[in-house]
């Protein structure tokens, strides 16, 4: 399932209702410090402290999915540190999934495919924010659009012989920030390098299945 290179939509037409993209001079940027003036809501201090303290940044993410009815399901998700199996959050979150009526569902929740695309968009958008904070770039607006085309014959047919899945996933950004167009492209490129979801889709891991 190839993932096309990300396209940065930074033209004025795309931003005419949100204001022109700000421009500024290039300047040297490094790790966050007391002189940093931008605020994109990213808590880099906590991450930097964990790295300096030598804490493990390896985690195990789990989703426990229970069938509700038809193709409507509900999952509980959580993350754990690999060192002591402690949870990374104070409470668990629930995620529901379903299909439209024309696809054998009741249309009560997003489809699993939409949740995957949303995960990719979320991971890339967060990556832009992290990169901007490290580079001391003030953000005003980010919109990440992800589109995938699916063949569901295998999922819905009586005999699942055909291959199903997405042939291509396309991603585009609209970013409004105090940065040049080249700097915005650098943010998009760095977001791709930071995205664990993009890595999972572009270079899939082995999936081991067992029935208990």
Coordinates of N, CA and C in Angstrom, one line a residue, residues 13 15 29-30 73 97 105 107 113 120 123 131 137 148 150 179 198 209:
X13 N -4.5 30.9 -2.8 CA -5.9 30.5 -3.0 C -6.4 29.6 -1.9
X15 N -5.5 29.7 1.0 CA -5.5 30.4 2.3 C -6.3 31.7 2.2
X29 N 17.8 27.7 14.7 CA 16.9 27.2 15.7 C 17.6 25.9 16.3
X30 N 17.3 25.7 17.6 CA 17.8 24.5 18.2 C 16.8 23.9 19.1
X73 N -18.7 -2.3 16.3 CA -17.8 -2.7 17.4 C -17.4 -1.6 18.2
X97 N -16.6 1.7 15.9 CA -16.4 1.6 14.4 C -17.7 0.9 13.9
X105 N -23.8 -2.2 7.4 CA -23.8 -1.6 8.8 C -25.0 -0.8 9.1
X107 N -24.3 2.5 10.3 CA -23.8 3.9 10.2 C -23.8 4.6 11.5
X113 N -11.6 1.9 8.1 CA -10.7 2.6 7.2 C -10.5 4.1 7.5
X120 N -3.5 8.5 10.7 CA -2.4 9.1 9.9 C -2.4 10.6 9.9
X123 N -1.4 11.9 13.3 CA 0.0 11.7 13.6 C 0.9 12.8 12.9
X131 N 7.6 19.7 15.2 CA 8.7 20.2 14.4 C 8.8 21.7 14.4
X137 N 9.0 28.1 15.3 CA 8.1 28.6 14.3 C 6.7 28.7 14.9
X148 N -8.0 7.9 0.9 CA -7.6 6.6 0.4 C -8.7 6.0 -0.4
X150 N -10.5 2.4 -1.6 CA -10.6 1.0 -1.1 C -11.5 0.2 -2.0
X179 N 6.5 31.6 8.7 CA 7.6 30.9 8.1 C 7.5 31.1 6.6
X198 N 2.7 6.7 9.8 CA 3.2 6.6 8.4 C 4.1 5.5 8.2
X209 N -1.5 -13.6 14.3 CA -2.9 -13.8 14.7 C -3.1 -15.1 15.4

